[in-house]
Coordinates of C-alpha atoms in Angstrom, one line a residue:
M1 CA 29.1 11.0 18.9
T2 CA 25.5 12.5 20.1
S3 CA 23.7 15.2 18.1
S4 CA 25.4 17.9 20.7
G5 CA 28.6 16.3 19.9
T6 CA 29.8 15.5 23.6
A7 CA 29.5 11.6 23.6
T8 CA 30.2 8.7 21.8
R9 CA 27.8 7.0 19.8
A10 CA 27.6 3.7 18.0
S11 CA 28.8 3.6 14.2
F12 CA 26.7 4.1 11.4
G13 CA 27.2 1.0 10.0
E14 CA 26.4 -0.6 13.0
R15 CA 23.1 1.6 13.8
A16 CA 22.1 0.5 10.2
R17 CA 22.4 -3.4 11.3
V18 CA 20.2 -2.4 14.2
A19 CA 17.6 -0.8 12.3
I20 CA 17.6 -3.8 10.1
A21 CA 17.3 -6.4 12.7
R22 CA 14.6 -4.6 14.3
R23 CA 12.8 -2.6 11.2
G24 CA 13.8 -4.9 8.5
H25 CA 15.0 -3.9 5.2
L26 CA 12.6 -0.8 3.7
C27 CA 13.8 2.6 3.3
V28 CA 10.7 5.0 2.8
G29 CA 11.8 7.6 0.0
I30 CA 10.2 11.3 0.5
D31 CA 9.9 12.2 -3.0
P32 CA 7.6 15.1 -2.9
H33 CA 7.1 16.2 -6.7
E34 CA 4.4 17.8 -8.0
P35 CA 1.8 15.0 -9.2
L36 CA 2.5 13.4 -5.6
L37 CA 1.7 16.8 -3.8
A38 CA -1.7 17.2 -6.0
A39 CA -2.9 14.0 -5.2
W40 CA -2.5 14.2 -1.8
G41 CA -4.3 17.8 -2.1
L42 CA -1.1 19.6 -0.9
P43 CA 0.1 23.0 -2.4
T44 CA 3.2 22.7 -4.6
D45 CA 5.2 24.6 -2.5
A46 CA 7.4 24.6 0.7
A47 CA 4.8 24.4 2.7
G48 CA 3.2 21.5 0.8
V49 CA 7.0 19.5 0.9
R50 CA 7.1 20.0 4.3
E51 CA 3.9 18.8 5.5
F52 CA 4.5 16.0 2.9
G53 CA 7.4 14.8 4.3
L54 CA 6.3 15.2 8.1
R55 CA 3.7 12.9 7.1
V56 CA 5.9 10.4 5.6
V57 CA 8.0 10.5 8.7
E58 CA 5.2 10.2 10.8
A59 CA 3.6 6.9 9.3
A60 CA 6.9 5.6 8.9
A61 CA 8.0 5.9 12.8
G62 CA 7.8 2.4 13.9
R63 CA 7.1 0.4 10.5
A64 CA 10.5 1.3 9.0
G65 CA 14.0 1.6 10.1
F66 CA 15.2 4.5 7.1
V67 CA 13.8 7.0 5.4
K68 CA 15.1 8.9 2.5
P69 CA 14.7 12.5 1.6
Q70 CA 15.4 13.5 -2.1
V71 CA 17.1 16.6 -1.6
S72 CA 16.1 18.0 -4.9
F73 CA 12.3 18.2 -4.2
F74 CA 13.0 20.4 -1.2
E75 CA 16.0 22.7 -3.0
R76 CA 13.6 23.8 -6.1
H77 CA 11.9 26.0 -3.7
G78 CA 14.8 28.0 -2.4
S79 CA 16.0 28.9 1.4
A80 CA 12.3 28.0 2.6
G81 CA 12.5 24.3 1.1
L82 CA 15.6 23.8 2.5
A83 CA 13.9 25.0 5.4
A84 CA 11.3 22.5 5.2
L85 CA 13.8 19.8 4.6
E86 CA 15.5 20.6 8.0
D87 CA 12.2 20.2 9.9
V88 CA 11.7 16.7 8.2
L89 CA 15.1 15.6 8.9
A90 CA 14.5 16.4 12.4
A91 CA 11.4 14.9 13.2
A92 CA 12.8 11.8 11.7
R93 CA 15.7 11.9 14.2
A94 CA 13.0 12.8 16.9
A95 CA 11.1 9.7 16.0
D96 CA 14.3 7.3 15.7
V97 CA 14.5 6.4 11.9
L98 CA 17.7 6.7 10.2
T99 CA 17.8 9.6 7.3
I100 CA 19.7 9.4 4.5
A101 CA 19.8 12.3 2.8
D102 CA 19.8 11.7 -1.3
A103 CA 22.0 14.9 -2.2
K104 CA 24.4 12.7 -4.5
R105 CA 27.3 15.1 -3.9
G106 CA 30.3 14.9 -5.0
D107 CA 33.3 17.6 -5.7
I108 CA 37.0 17.8 -4.6
G109 CA 39.0 19.4 -1.8
S110 CA 37.3 21.9 0.7
T111 CA 34.0 21.8 -1.4
M112 CA 33.4 18.5 -0.7
D113 CA 34.4 18.9 2.7
A114 CA 32.2 21.8 3.2
Y115 CA 29.5 19.3 1.6
A116 CA 30.3 16.8 4.3
A117 CA 30.0 19.4 7.3
A118 CA 26.6 20.9 5.7
W119 CA 25.1 17.0 6.0
L120 CA 27.3 15.2 8.5
T121 CA 27.8 17.2 11.5
P122 CA 25.6 16.6 14.3
G123 CA 24.0 19.8 15.1
A124 CA 24.1 21.1 11.8
P125 CA 20.6 22.2 10.4
L126 CA 20.7 19.7 7.8
E127 CA 22.0 16.9 9.6
A128 CA 21.2 13.4 8.0
D129 CA 22.5 10.1 9.3
A130 CA 24.1 9.3 6.0
L131 CA 24.3 11.4 2.8
T132 CA 24.8 9.7 -0.8
V133 CA 27.9 10.9 -3.2
S134 CA 29.4 10.5 -6.3
P135 CA 33.5 8.7 -6.6
Y136 CA 33.2 9.9 -10.0
L137 CA 36.1 12.9 -9.5
G138 CA 37.9 9.7 -7.6
V139 CA 37.4 8.3 -5.0
G140 CA 40.0 9.7 -3.1
A141 CA 38.3 13.2 -3.7
L142 CA 35.6 11.9 -0.9
S143 CA 38.7 11.2 1.7
G144 CA 37.5 14.2 3.7
T145 CA 33.8 13.0 3.7
F146 CA 34.7 9.7 4.7
D147 CA 36.9 11.0 7.5
H148 CA 34.4 13.6 8.8
A149 CA 31.4 10.7 8.8
I150 CA 33.1 8.4 10.4
A151 CA 34.5 10.7 13.4
H152 CA 30.6 11.5 13.8
G153 CA 28.8 8.5 13.9
K154 CA 27.6 9.2 10.4
G155 CA 27.4 7.3 6.7
A156 CA 28.1 7.9 3.4
F157 CA 26.4 6.0 0.1
V158 CA 29.1 5.9 -2.2
L159 CA 27.4 5.4 -6.3
A160 CA 28.8 2.2 -7.1
A161 CA 26.5 0.3 -9.6
T162 CA 23.3 2.0 -10.4
S163 CA 20.4 1.1 -12.5
N164 CA 19.9 3.5 -14.8
P165 CA 21.2 2.7 -18.5
E166 CA 23.2 5.8 -18.6
A167 CA 25.6 4.9 -16.6
T168 CA 26.4 1.4 -17.9
T169 CA 29.5 2.9 -19.9
L170 CA 31.3 4.3 -17.4
Q171 CA 30.5 1.8 -14.5
R172 CA 31.3 -1.1 -16.5
A173 CA 34.5 0.2 -17.8
T174 CA 37.2 -2.0 -17.0
T175 CA 40.2 -0.7 -14.9
A176 CA 44.0 -1.2 -15.9
Q177 CA 43.5 -4.1 -12.4
A178 CA 41.0 -6.1 -15.0
R179 CA 38.0 -5.3 -13.1
T180 CA 34.7 -2.7 -13.8
V181 CA 35.3 0.9 -12.5
S182 CA 31.9 -0.4 -10.1
A183 CA 34.3 -3.3 -8.6
A184 CA 36.9 -0.7 -8.2
V185 CA 35.3 1.6 -6.1
I186 CA 34.0 -0.9 -3.8
A187 CA 37.4 -2.3 -3.4
E188 CA 38.5 1.3 -2.7
V189 CA 35.7 2.0 -0.5
S190 CA 35.8 -1.1 1.6
D191 CA 39.4 -0.7 2.4
R192 CA 38.5 2.4 4.0
N193 CA 36.3 0.5 6.1
A194 CA 38.3 -2.5 7.0
A195 CA 40.7 0.6 8.4
A196 CA 38.1 2.0 10.6
V197 CA 36.3 -0.9 12.3
R198 CA 37.0 -3.8 14.8
D199 CA 35.9 -7.1 13.9
G200 CA 32.5 -8.1 13.3
E201 CA 31.6 -4.7 12.7
W202 CA 29.4 -3.2 9.7
G203 CA 31.3 0.0 7.9
S204 CA 29.6 2.9 7.6
L205 CA 30.4 3.9 4.3
G206 CA 27.9 1.7 2.1
F207 CA 27.0 1.5 -1.7
V208 CA 24.5 2.4 -3.8
I209 CA 23.5 -0.8 -5.8
G210 CA 20.8 -1.2 -8.0
A211 CA 18.2 -3.9 -7.3
T212 CA 17.9 -4.3 -11.1
V213 CA 21.7 -4.7 -11.9
D214 CA 23.1 -8.0 -12.8
W215 CA 26.1 -8.6 -10.5
A216 CA 27.8 -10.9 -12.6
E217 CA 27.5 -8.4 -15.6
A218 CA 28.7 -5.5 -13.3
G219 CA 32.0 -7.5 -12.2
L220 CA 30.5 -7.5 -8.8
E221 CA 31.0 -9.7 -6.2
A222 CA 30.4 -10.0 -2.1
F223 CA 33.0 -7.5 -0.2
A224 CA 34.2 -7.4 3.4
P225 CA 33.8 -5.9 5.8
P226 CA 30.1 -6.1 5.3
A227 CA 28.6 -2.6 4.9
P228 CA 25.0 -0.7 4.3
I229 CA 23.9 -1.0 0.6
L230 CA 21.5 1.4 -0.6
A231 CA 19.1 -0.2 -3.0
P232 CA 16.9 1.8 -5.5
G233 CA 15.0 -0.1 -8.1
F234 CA 12.3 -1.7 -5.7
G235 CA 8.7 -1.5 -6.3
H236 CA 7.8 1.1 -9.0
Q237 CA 10.9 -0.1 -11.0
G238 CA 10.2 -3.2 -11.0
A239 CA 12.3 -5.1 -8.7
R240 CA 10.3 -7.2 -6.0
A241 CA 10.9 -7.7 -2.5
E242 CA 10.8 -11.7 -2.7
Q243 CA 13.8 -11.0 -5.0
L244 CA 16.1 -9.5 -2.2
R245 CA 17.9 -12.8 -1.4
A246 CA 18.7 -13.8 -5.4
V247 CA 19.9 -10.1 -6.4
Y248 CA 22.3 -9.6 -3.3
G249 CA 23.2 -13.2 -2.5
A250 CA 25.7 -13.3 0.6
M251 CA 25.3 -9.4 1.1
A252 CA 21.6 -9.6 1.4
P253 CA 21.2 -8.9 5.1
A254 CA 22.8 -5.2 4.9
V255 CA 20.3 -4.1 2.1
V256 CA 18.7 -0.9 2.6
A257 CA 15.4 -1.6 0.2
S258 CA 14.4 2.0 -0.9
E259 CA 10.8 2.6 -2.0
S260 CA 9.1 5.6 -3.2
R261 CA 6.3 6.0 -5.5
S262 CA 5.0 2.1 -4.9
I263 CA 4.4 3.6 -1.6
L264 CA 3.8 7.3 -1.5
S265 CA 1.0 6.9 -4.4
A266 CA -1.0 5.3 -1.4
G267 CA -1.9 8.7 -0.4
P268 CA -2.2 10.4 3.0
D269 CA -5.0 7.9 4.4
G270 CA -3.3 5.2 3.2
I271 CA 0.7 5.0 3.7
A272 CA 1.2 3.7 7.3
D273 CA -0.5 0.5 5.8
A274 CA 1.3 1.0 2.5
I275 CA 4.7 1.1 4.4
A276 CA 3.5 -1.9 7.3
A277 CA 2.8 -4.0 3.8
A278 CA 6.2 -3.0 1.9
A279 CA 8.3 -3.8 5.2
A280 CA 6.4 -7.2 5.7
A281 CA 7.4 -8.1 1.9
Y282 CA 11.0 -8.1 2.5
P283 CA 12.2 -11.4 3.8
S284 CA 14.0 -11.5 7.3
V285 CA 18.0 -13.1 6.0
T286 CA 20.4 -14.0 8.9
E287 CA 23.8 -12.4 8.4
E288 CA 24.5 -16.1 7.5
G289 CA 22.1 -15.5 4.3
A290 CA 19.5 -17.8 5.8
H291 CA 15.7 -16.9 5.8
V292 CA 14.3 -16.6 9.2

């Protein structure tokens, strides 16, 4: 559907696929925390985060296919901060840059459905192209969100194998089916994708799999149908762009590689060049996994 909800639009999975093909793997994080605002000469208030976000979007347009606002840095300024986020999301949409709202929502029943409506409804004030969600109240609790996303041409990135050490005990625990929790989450969500796509299409329900995660240790394997993988951990957190293929193997073509501080630290005058350089550092990988 279009943003007005009146016409059919491509699925998020297919739009992400096109964005990667056209602009590469880079996703620019929009993380306006206080030290960065100060370094950019901006006030630490809603006006500052708005200006910061708009400048990042302007620099990313035509250079990267995705931006990922970290919602918490806007929420901390209350209603004015959320209004600032609305403007940033709208600017990215106008610039043809896909938006991933990094809100990590996870709840049950009507509460989760309301989150989905807030972030994934065409024309909503906080409309984004995709939303990060947590499956740890049960993957089934996200069913309404998945249905809403697919119905409206939107996407979700399900936290599957994050790189923070605090998550290891839970995510690598073994289920009754003798696989890790991370692998079980991917399998269940992949079944949802398979039911929603035609042969050859990418699913719209993607996964968060950190670039510092060892797939063998986490019990992960390539999955089908392909779906976008949001990959934090590149840049400041230590993973290098040239490691994309080595880390993600056959799934490398679907990676949306998130970088924030490593780019944002270039400042307002250098960020456009920093985005261009970061985007160029990722190898182009065909869907068969070969470098081109």
